mmCIF file of C-alpha atoms and ligand atoms in Angstrom:
data_model
loop_
_atom_site.group_PDB
_atom_site.id
_atom_site.type_symbol
_atom_site.label_atom_id
_atom_site.label_comp_id
_atom_site.label_asym_id
_atom_site.label_seq_id
_atom_site.Cartn_x
_atom_site.Cartn_y
_atom_site.Cartn_z
ATOM 1 C CA MET A 467 -32.603 37.491 139.993
ATOM 2 C CA SER A 468 -30.666 40.610 139.134
ATOM 3 C CA ALA A 469 -27.329 40.138 137.438
ATOM 4 C CA GLN A 470 -24.072 41.490 138.793
ATOM 5 C CA LEU A 471 -22.841 44.027 136.233
ATOM 6 C CA LEU A 472 -19.181 43.648 135.211
ATOM 7 C CA ASP A 473 -17.638 47.104 135.417
ATOM 8 C CA GLY A 474 -15.322 47.457 132.412
ATOM 9 C CA ARG A 475 -14.519 51.091 133.234
ATOM 10 C CA ALA A 476 -13.169 50.226 136.687
ATOM 11 C CA LEU A 477 -11.091 47.263 135.460
ATOM 12 C CA ALA A 478 -9.744 49.255 132.493
ATOM 13 C CA LYS A 479 -8.699 52.071 134.850
ATOM 14 C CA GLN A 480 -6.877 49.645 137.106
ATOM 15 C CA LEU A 481 -5.096 47.972 134.165
ATOM 16 C CA ARG A 482 -4.129 51.370 132.737
ATOM 17 C CA GLU A 483 -2.372 52.299 136.002
ATOM 18 C CA GLY A 484 -0.288 49.118 135.765
ATOM 19 C CA LEU A 485 0.482 49.678 132.089
ATOM 20 C CA LYS A 486 1.597 53.248 132.752
ATOM 21 C CA LYS A 487 4.211 51.935 135.198
ATOM 22 C CA ASP A 488 5.285 49.107 132.859
ATOM 23 C CA PHE A 489 5.747 51.496 129.920
ATOM 24 C CA ALA A 490 7.724 53.911 132.116
ATOM 25 C CA ALA A 491 9.942 51.040 133.287
ATOM 26 C CA LEU A 492 10.510 49.906 129.695
ATOM 27 C CA ARG A 493 11.487 53.425 128.675
ATOM 28 C CA GLY A 494 13.905 53.512 131.618
ATOM 29 C CA TYR A 495 15.713 50.224 131.084
ATOM 30 C CA ALA A 496 15.564 49.987 127.274
ATOM 31 C CA GLY A 497 15.682 53.697 126.400
ATOM 32 C CA LEU A 498 12.901 53.055 123.924
ATOM 33 C CA LEU A 499 9.843 55.202 123.231
ATOM 34 C CA PRO A 500 6.961 52.742 122.644
ATOM 35 C CA THR A 501 5.090 53.918 119.538
ATOM 36 C CA LEU A 502 1.844 52.836 117.896
ATOM 37 C CA ALA A 503 1.347 53.682 114.227
ATOM 38 C CA VAL A 504 -2.283 54.015 113.157
ATOM 39 C CA LEU A 505 -2.857 53.960 109.416
ATOM 40 C CA ARG A 506 -5.981 55.538 107.909
ATOM 41 C CA VAL A 507 -6.964 55.886 104.274
ATOM 42 C CA GLY A 508 -9.528 58.580 103.436
ATOM 43 C CA ASP A 509 -11.387 60.658 106.005
ATOM 44 C CA ASP A 510 -14.225 58.466 107.216
ATOM 45 C CA ASP A 511 -15.849 59.862 110.405
ATOM 46 C CA ALA A 512 -15.994 56.519 112.233
ATOM 47 C CA SER A 513 -12.307 55.765 111.717
ATOM 48 C CA ALA A 514 -11.409 59.363 112.677
ATOM 49 C CA GLY A 515 -13.337 58.911 115.942
ATOM 50 C CA TYR A 516 -11.653 55.581 116.577
ATOM 51 C CA ALA A 517 -8.230 57.151 115.931
ATOM 52 C CA ARG A 518 -8.975 59.867 118.506
ATOM 53 C CA ALA A 519 -9.980 57.237 121.083
ATOM 54 C CA ILE A 520 -6.759 55.293 120.445
ATOM 55 C CA GLN A 521 -4.698 58.476 120.745
ATOM 56 C CA LYS A 522 -6.346 59.172 124.106
ATOM 57 C CA SER A 523 -5.474 55.652 125.251
ATOM 58 C CA CYS A 524 -1.867 56.139 124.152
ATOM 59 C CA ASP A 525 -1.696 59.442 126.068
ATOM 60 C CA SER A 526 -3.174 57.809 129.164
ATOM 61 C CA VAL A 527 -0.373 55.236 129.423
ATOM 62 C CA GLY A 528 2.464 57.448 128.132
ATOM 63 C CA VAL A 529 3.149 56.010 124.680
ATOM 64 C CA GLU A 530 3.565 57.719 121.318
ATOM 65 C CA PHE A 531 0.702 57.810 118.836
ATOM 66 C CA HIS A 532 1.928 58.069 115.247
ATOM 67 C CA ALA A 533 -0.899 58.965 112.844
ATOM 68 C CA VAL A 534 -0.408 57.992 109.203
ATOM 69 C CA GLU A 535 -3.138 59.475 107.024
ATOM 70 C CA LEU A 536 -3.334 58.774 103.319
ATOM 71 C CA PRO A 537 -5.783 60.473 100.937
ATOM 72 C CA TYR A 538 -8.856 58.616 99.646
ATOM 73 C CA ALA A 539 -7.494 58.458 96.084
ATOM 74 C CA VAL A 540 -4.221 56.749 97.045
ATOM 75 C CA GLN A 541 -3.316 53.587 95.125
ATOM 76 C CA GLN A 542 -2.692 50.127 96.611
ATOM 77 C CA GLU A 543 1.029 50.208 95.840
ATOM 78 C CA GLU A 544 1.550 53.431 97.757
ATOM 79 C CA VAL A 545 -0.305 52.105 100.825
ATOM 80 C CA GLU A 546 1.833 48.965 100.693
ATOM 81 C CA GLU A 547 5.005 51.068 100.503
ATOM 82 C CA THR A 548 3.888 53.088 103.529
ATOM 83 C CA LEU A 549 3.208 49.875 105.402
ATOM 84 C CA ALA A 550 6.624 48.483 104.433
ATOM 85 C CA ASP A 551 8.284 51.602 105.905
ATOM 86 C CA LEU A 552 6.359 51.161 109.178
ATOM 87 C CA ASN A 553 7.246 47.449 109.233
ATOM 88 C CA SER A 554 10.960 48.123 109.002
ATOM 89 C CA SER A 555 11.160 51.273 111.152
ATOM 90 C CA PRO A 556 12.873 50.526 114.500
ATOM 91 C CA SER A 557 10.977 53.395 116.130
ATOM 92 C CA ILE A 558 7.535 51.837 115.423
ATOM 93 C CA HIS A 559 6.455 48.961 117.687
ATOM 94 C CA GLY A 560 2.813 48.442 116.790
ATOM 95 C CA ILE A 561 0.800 48.938 113.591
ATOM 96 C CA MET A 562 -2.970 49.146 113.143
ATOM 97 C CA ILE A 563 -4.996 49.694 109.995
ATOM 98 C CA LEU A 564 -8.298 51.407 110.724
ATOM 99 C CA GLU A 565 -11.462 50.469 108.851
ATOM 100 C CA PRO A 566 -13.301 51.366 106.776
ATOM 101 C CA ILE A 567 -10.864 51.894 103.948
ATOM 102 C CA PRO A 568 -11.877 52.788 100.362
ATOM 103 C CA ALA A 569 -13.247 49.934 98.236
ATOM 104 C CA HIS A 570 -10.428 50.170 95.667
ATOM 105 C CA ILE A 571 -7.888 49.211 98.349
ATOM 106 C CA ALA A 572 -7.507 45.477 99.070
ATOM 107 C CA LEU A 573 -7.555 45.276 102.866
ATOM 108 C CA ALA A 574 -6.684 41.559 103.046
ATOM 109 C CA ALA A 575 -3.508 42.174 101.017
ATOM 110 C CA LEU A 576 -2.513 44.930 103.460
ATOM 111 C CA ILE A 577 -3.194 42.743 106.497
ATOM 112 C CA ASP A 578 -1.028 39.989 104.981
ATOM 113 C CA ARG A 579 1.810 42.516 104.756
ATOM 114 C CA ILE A 580 1.810 43.745 108.372
ATOM 115 C CA ASN A 581 4.927 42.628 110.229
ATOM 116 C CA PRO A 582 3.403 39.944 112.546
ATOM 117 C CA ALA A 583 5.673 41.140 115.399
ATOM 118 C CA LYS A 584 4.024 44.582 115.175
ATOM 119 C CA ASP A 585 0.472 43.318 114.562
ATOM 120 C CA VAL A 586 -0.998 44.540 117.868
ATOM 121 C CA ASP A 587 -4.523 44.167 116.460
ATOM 122 C CA GLY A 588 -3.972 40.400 116.044
ATOM 123 C CA VAL A 589 -5.277 40.341 112.474
ATOM 124 C CA HIS A 590 -2.307 38.917 110.530
ATOM 125 C CA PRO A 591 -2.877 35.244 109.539
ATOM 126 C CA ILE A 592 0.179 34.196 111.576
ATOM 127 C CA ASN A 593 -1.300 35.679 114.740
ATOM 128 C CA ALA A 594 -4.779 34.328 113.950
ATOM 129 C CA GLY A 595 -3.216 30.892 113.313
ATOM 130 C CA ARG A 596 -1.186 30.968 116.509
ATOM 131 C CA LEU A 597 -4.338 31.835 118.441
ATOM 132 C CA ALA A 598 -6.223 28.968 116.740
ATOM 133 C CA ALA A 599 -3.382 26.567 117.641
ATOM 134 C CA ASP A 600 -2.992 28.086 121.138
ATOM 135 C CA ARG A 601 0.709 28.717 120.529
ATOM 136 C CA GLN A 602 2.328 31.637 122.326
ATOM 137 C CA PRO A 603 3.461 34.275 121.702
ATOM 138 C CA TYR A 604 0.685 35.837 119.697
ATOM 139 C CA PHE A 605 -1.429 38.958 119.697
ATOM 140 C CA VAL A 606 -5.078 38.390 120.533
ATOM 141 C CA PRO A 607 -7.558 40.930 119.071
ATOM 142 C CA ALA A 608 -8.241 43.482 121.788
ATOM 143 C CA THR A 609 -12.051 43.240 122.032
ATOM 144 C CA PRO A 610 -12.344 39.503 122.810
ATOM 145 C CA ALA A 611 -9.202 39.723 124.980
ATOM 146 C CA GLY A 612 -11.008 42.386 127.023
ATOM 147 C CA GLY A 613 -14.166 40.284 127.292
ATOM 148 C CA ILE A 614 -12.212 37.289 128.616
ATOM 149 C CA ARG A 615 -10.297 39.507 131.046
ATOM 150 C CA LEU A 616 -13.569 40.814 132.487
ATOM 151 C CA LEU A 617 -14.812 37.244 133.015
ATOM 152 C CA GLU A 618 -11.529 36.161 134.581
ATOM 153 C CA ALA A 619 -11.549 39.146 136.937
ATOM 154 C CA ALA A 620 -15.058 38.113 138.054
ATOM 155 C CA GLY A 621 -13.788 34.584 138.780
ATOM 156 C CA VAL A 622 -15.889 32.853 136.098
ATOM 157 C CA ASP A 623 -15.220 29.122 135.876
ATOM 158 C CA PHE A 624 -14.851 28.089 132.210
ATOM 159 C CA LYS A 625 -14.032 24.400 132.354
ATOM 160 C CA GLY A 626 -16.674 22.135 130.818
ATOM 161 C CA ARG A 627 -19.265 24.879 130.497
ATOM 162 C CA GLU A 628 -21.460 25.408 127.436
ATOM 163 C CA ALA A 629 -20.453 28.615 125.657
ATOM 164 C CA VAL A 630 -22.348 30.126 122.745
ATOM 165 C CA VAL A 631 -20.801 32.979 120.740
ATOM 166 C CA VAL A 632 -23.136 34.773 118.340
ATOM 167 C CA GLY A 633 -21.195 36.455 115.501
ATOM 168 C CA ARG A 634 -18.178 35.023 113.656
ATOM 169 C CA SER A 635 -16.099 38.029 112.615
ATOM 170 C CA ASP A 636 -12.303 37.623 112.588
ATOM 171 C CA ILE A 637 -11.943 40.458 115.067
ATOM 172 C CA VAL A 638 -14.543 39.595 117.739
ATOM 173 C CA GLY A 639 -16.681 36.421 117.479
ATOM 174 C CA LYS A 640 -14.190 33.905 116.083
ATOM 175 C CA PRO A 641 -11.286 34.781 118.421
ATOM 176 C CA MET A 642 -13.705 34.888 121.383
ATOM 177 C CA ALA A 643 -14.821 31.331 120.532
ATOM 178 C CA LEU A 644 -11.168 30.209 120.426
ATOM 179 C CA LEU A 645 -10.340 31.881 123.748
ATOM 180 C CA LEU A 646 -13.277 30.056 125.352
ATOM 181 C CA LEU A 647 -12.269 26.755 123.715
ATOM 182 C CA HIS A 648 -8.721 27.088 125.080
ATOM 183 C CA ARG A 649 -10.271 27.539 128.529
ATOM 184 C CA HIS A 650 -12.076 24.204 128.029
ATOM 185 C CA CYS A 651 -15.580 25.437 127.306
ATOM 186 C CA THR A 652 -17.738 23.440 124.891
ATOM 187 C CA VAL A 653 -18.204 26.100 122.237
ATOM 188 C CA THR A 654 -20.928 26.774 119.668
ATOM 189 C CA LEU A 655 -20.254 29.576 117.174
ATOM 190 C CA ALA A 656 -23.564 30.934 115.855
ATOM 191 C CA HIS A 657 -24.159 33.379 112.999
ATOM 192 C CA SER A 658 -26.800 34.739 110.639
ATOM 193 C CA ARG A 659 -27.539 31.295 109.140
ATOM 194 C CA THR A 660 -27.937 29.535 112.491
ATOM 195 C CA VAL A 661 -31.295 27.766 112.750
ATOM 196 C CA ASP A 662 -33.398 28.597 115.839
ATOM 197 C CA LEU A 663 -30.941 31.042 117.399
ATOM 198 C CA PRO A 664 -33.072 31.530 120.567
ATOM 199 C CA ALA A 665 -32.861 27.776 121.343
ATOM 200 C CA VAL A 666 -29.096 27.754 120.693
ATOM 201 C CA CYS A 667 -28.625 30.761 123.012
ATOM 202 C CA ARG A 668 -30.721 29.118 125.735
ATOM 203 C CA ARG A 669 -28.152 26.277 125.952
ATOM 204 C CA ALA A 670 -25.408 28.684 127.009
ATOM 205 C CA ASP A 671 -23.866 28.911 130.453
ATOM 206 C CA ILE A 672 -21.697 31.642 128.897
ATOM 207 C CA LEU A 673 -23.379 33.651 126.132
ATOM 208 C CA CYS A 674 -21.256 36.102 124.123
ATOM 209 C CA LEU A 675 -22.862 38.488 121.657
ATOM 210 C CA ALA A 676 -20.913 40.066 118.803
ATOM 211 C CA VAL A 677 -23.557 40.850 116.220
ATOM 212 C CA GLY A 678 -24.243 44.584 115.963
ATOM 213 C CA ARG A 679 -28.077 44.229 116.045
ATOM 214 C CA PRO A 680 -29.410 46.313 118.914
ATOM 215 C CA GLU A 681 -31.374 44.281 121.486
ATOM 216 C CA LEU A 682 -31.540 41.186 119.246
ATOM 217 C CA VAL A 683 -31.311 38.844 122.230
ATOM 218 C CA ARG A 684 -34.320 38.902 124.560
ATOM 219 C CA ALA A 685 -34.534 37.761 128.183
ATOM 220 C CA ASP A 686 -36.268 34.496 127.255
ATOM 221 C CA TRP A 687 -33.261 33.536 125.049
ATOM 222 C CA VAL A 688 -31.093 33.406 128.166
ATOM 223 C CA LYS A 689 -30.725 30.460 130.531
ATOM 224 C CA PRO A 690 -31.389 31.489 134.145
ATOM 225 C CA GLY A 691 -28.050 32.180 135.847
ATOM 226 C CA ALA A 692 -26.070 32.449 132.582
ATOM 227 C CA VAL A 693 -23.072 34.752 132.171
ATOM 228 C CA VAL A 694 -23.710 37.228 129.324
ATOM 229 C CA VAL A 695 -20.977 39.187 127.535
ATOM 230 C CA ASP A 696 -22.437 41.860 125.270
ATOM 231 C CA PHE A 697 -19.912 43.220 122.737
ATOM 232 C CA GLY A 698 -22.611 44.967 120.712
ATOM 233 C CA THR A 699 -22.229 48.706 120.280
ATOM 234 C CA THR A 700 -24.802 50.316 118.035
ATOM 235 C CA TYR A 701 -25.672 54.012 118.172
ATOM 236 C CA THR A 702 -29.438 54.439 117.964
ATOM 237 C CA GLU A 703 -31.777 57.377 118.515
ATOM 238 C CA ALA A 704 -32.305 55.983 122.023
ATOM 239 C CA GLY A 705 -28.538 55.988 122.718
ATOM 240 C CA LEU A 706 -25.840 53.314 122.645
ATOM 241 C CA LYS A 707 -27.355 49.823 122.535
ATOM 242 C CA GLY A 708 -25.883 46.385 123.024
ATOM 243 C CA ASP A 709 -26.936 43.173 121.300
ATOM 244 C CA CYS A 710 -29.257 42.166 124.148
ATOM 245 C CA ASP A 711 -32.191 43.762 125.926
ATOM 246 C CA GLN A 712 -29.992 44.784 128.847
ATOM 247 C CA ALA A 713 -32.772 45.406 131.369
ATOM 248 C CA GLY A 714 -34.617 42.159 130.610
ATOM 249 C CA VAL A 715 -31.472 40.022 130.414
ATOM 250 C CA ALA A 716 -30.224 41.456 133.739
ATOM 251 C CA GLU A 717 -33.264 39.794 135.372
ATOM 252 C CA GLN A 718 -32.246 36.417 133.951
ATOM 253 C CA ALA A 719 -28.419 36.357 133.979
ATOM 254 C CA SER A 720 -26.038 36.012 136.939
ATOM 255 C CA LEU A 721 -23.331 38.214 135.378
ATOM 256 C CA LEU A 722 -23.742 40.746 132.567
ATOM 257 C CA THR A 723 -21.430 43.232 130.848
ATOM 258 C CA PRO A 724 -23.372 46.525 130.647
ATOM 259 C CA VAL A 725 -23.605 48.652 127.519
ATOM 260 C CA PRO A 726 -22.107 51.194 127.846
ATOM 261 C CA GLY A 727 -19.371 50.556 130.408
ATOM 262 C CA GLY A 728 -18.680 46.830 129.939
ATOM 263 C CA THR A 729 -16.583 45.452 127.087
ATOM 264 C CA GLY A 730 -16.135 48.843 125.352
ATOM 265 C CA PRO A 731 -13.699 50.450 127.830
ATOM 266 C CA MET A 732 -11.630 47.237 127.918
ATOM 267 C CA THR A 733 -10.792 47.209 124.203
ATOM 268 C CA ASN A 734 -8.287 50.056 124.006
ATOM 269 C CA VAL A 735 -6.560 49.057 127.223
ATOM 270 C CA MET A 736 -6.024 45.548 125.807
ATOM 271 C CA LEU A 737 -4.574 47.173 122.688
ATOM 272 C CA MET A 738 -2.097 48.995 124.947
ATOM 273 C CA GLU A 739 -1.221 45.670 126.595
ATOM 274 C CA ASN A 740 -0.450 44.207 123.158
ATOM 275 C CA LEU A 741 1.700 47.238 122.380
ATOM 276 C CA LEU A 742 3.622 46.722 125.631
ATOM 277 C CA ARG A 743 4.331 43.120 124.642
ATOM 278 C CA ALA A 744 5.466 44.179 121.164
ATOM 279 C CA ALA A 745 7.773 46.882 122.559
ATOM 280 C CA GLU A 746 9.205 44.518 125.207
ATOM 281 C CA ARG A 747 9.993 41.933 122.540
ATOM 282 C CA ALA A 748 11.604 44.621 120.346
ATOM 283 C CA ALA A 749 13.716 45.727 123.324
ATOM 284 C CA SER A 750 14.952 42.204 124.020
ATOM 285 C CA SER A 751 15.695 41.224 120.406
HETATM 286 P P1 NAP B 217 -19.479 42.032 111.893
HETATM 287 O O1 NAP B 217 -18.144 41.832 111.267
HETATM 288 O O2 NAP B 217 -20.539 42.790 111.182
HETATM 289 O O3 NAP B 217 -20.052 40.578 112.259
HETATM 290 C C1 NAP B 217 -21.345 40.408 112.722
HETATM 291 C C2 NAP B 217 -21.636 38.937 112.914
HETATM 292 O O4 NAP B 217 -22.974 38.810 113.385
HETATM 293 C C3 NAP B 217 -21.542 38.108 111.628
HETATM 294 O O5 NAP B 217 -20.850 36.911 111.882
HETATM 295 C C4 NAP B 217 -22.995 37.843 111.256
HETATM 296 O O6 NAP B 217 -23.211 36.586 110.663
HETATM 297 C C5 NAP B 217 -23.665 37.845 112.611
HETATM 298 N N1 NAP B 217 -25.069 38.204 112.504
HETATM 299 C C6 NAP B 217 -25.628 39.268 111.878
HETATM 300 N N2 NAP B 217 -26.970 39.275 112.010
HETATM 301 C C7 NAP B 217 -27.278 38.179 112.738
HETATM 302 C C8 NAP B 217 -28.480 37.633 113.212
HETATM 303 N N3 NAP B 217 -29.672 38.212 112.971
HETATM 304 N N4 NAP B 217 -28.431 36.489 113.918
HETATM 305 C C9 NAP B 217 -27.252 35.884 114.170
HETATM 306 N N5 NAP B 217 -26.061 36.355 113.766
HETATM 307 C C10 NAP B 217 -26.069 37.493 113.055
HETATM 308 O O7 NAP B 217 -19.357 42.732 113.321
HETATM 309 P P2 NAP B 217 -18.112 42.798 114.371
HETATM 310 O O8 NAP B 217 -17.049 43.697 113.862
HETATM 311 O O9 NAP B 217 -17.779 41.431 114.840
HETATM 312 O O10 NAP B 217 -18.859 43.569 115.547
HETATM 313 C C11 NAP B 217 -19.950 43.002 116.221
HETATM 314 C C12 NAP B 217 -20.463 43.997 117.244
HETATM 315 O O11 NAP B 217 -19.424 44.243 118.184
HETATM 316 C C13 NAP B 217 -20.822 45.378 116.653
HETATM 317 O O12 NAP B 217 -21.884 45.939 117.388
HETATM 318 C C14 NAP B 217 -19.565 46.190 116.892
HETATM 319 O O13 NAP B 217 -19.845 47.577 116.972
HETATM 320 C C15 NAP B 217 -19.169 45.622 118.230
HETATM 321 N N6 NAP B 217 -17.757 45.841 118.557
HETATM 322 C C16 NAP B 217 -17.527 46.214 119.823
HETATM 323 C C17 NAP B 217 -16.234 46.435 120.222
HETATM 324 C C18 NAP B 217 -16.013 46.797 121.663
HETATM 325 O O14 NAP B 217 -15.001 47.383 121.962
HETATM 326 N N7 NAP B 217 -16.932 46.424 122.551
HETATM 327 C C19 NAP B 217 -15.174 46.292 119.332
HETATM 328 C C20 NAP B 217 -15.443 45.839 118.036
HETATM 329 C C21 NAP B 217 -16.751 45.615 117.662
HETATM 330 P P3 NAP B 217 -22.638 36.165 109.206
HETATM 331 O O15 NAP B 217 -21.180 35.890 109.426
HETATM 332 O O16 NAP B 217 -23.408 34.953 108.871
HETATM 333 O O17 NAP B 217 -22.887 37.349 108.315
#
């Protein structure tokens, strides 16, 4: 068997075309310039790279990117004041805080202070709670939203199927498990303390990997014909690697998201979709 590879680049391109039109229409009828504020503290290379990628996404769909950069030595109170200004500004529709931030800044306290209506990253407890309770409207974190969208576009049937998600972060694994649960999968959420992870993975009709350990999952961990979603993105000397042995798993799975070119390109386009929703709600309120 050789798995069909789910082309995240192609789907992201198609979605971007639609978003470009929707943002232009919103600007036309509401006279509003959709704007995403991206808050960074310090000058970490990874967050700088992520900010550039987000700016490119904003440019590609015709929305404003508003960079807010605070120095490393800034104090908690000042970051909270900056956030309060973004929360109340009518010209800002979405807010993201990029990680990592310096250790002396309490990230959880900042997240709790984001206006939930502008929380396009889906990290505020109200949005996380609404997702857990399956109560609209809420913002779903962009990475798992993109993974689900890829599966839906491929016509994957979720109902009653065994899903295993490896990794339980608030931003990828946990929301992915909830999205699968709401689609009526029987879900197992595995993590670093899971006993006999290979056996747990082998149960999965739908196996989702959000670990950050390159090639952790081998072909013999995968049930023949399973659908495999690989969120892993680790830069190694041999290039960008996912969480599974892509070549081996492709021989075992029926559908597989490639790394690179699978879930990665979907993330920023899903962020833009959340921003569209936030700006539409602002326009109608
Ligand atoms: P994270 O916060 O570090 O979480 C990693 C999870 O993996 C944790 O729940 C951890 O378990 C679990 N884990 C670690 N080692 C394990 C092992 N040996 N066996 C089983 N579980 C193990 O990472 P994240 O932010 O969710 O990111 C996960 C991966 O997705 C990374 O490669 C990241 O780069 C990638 N990512 C991709 C995108 C995209 O656009 N495709 C976006 C965001 C992240 P414990 O909870 O027990 O510690």
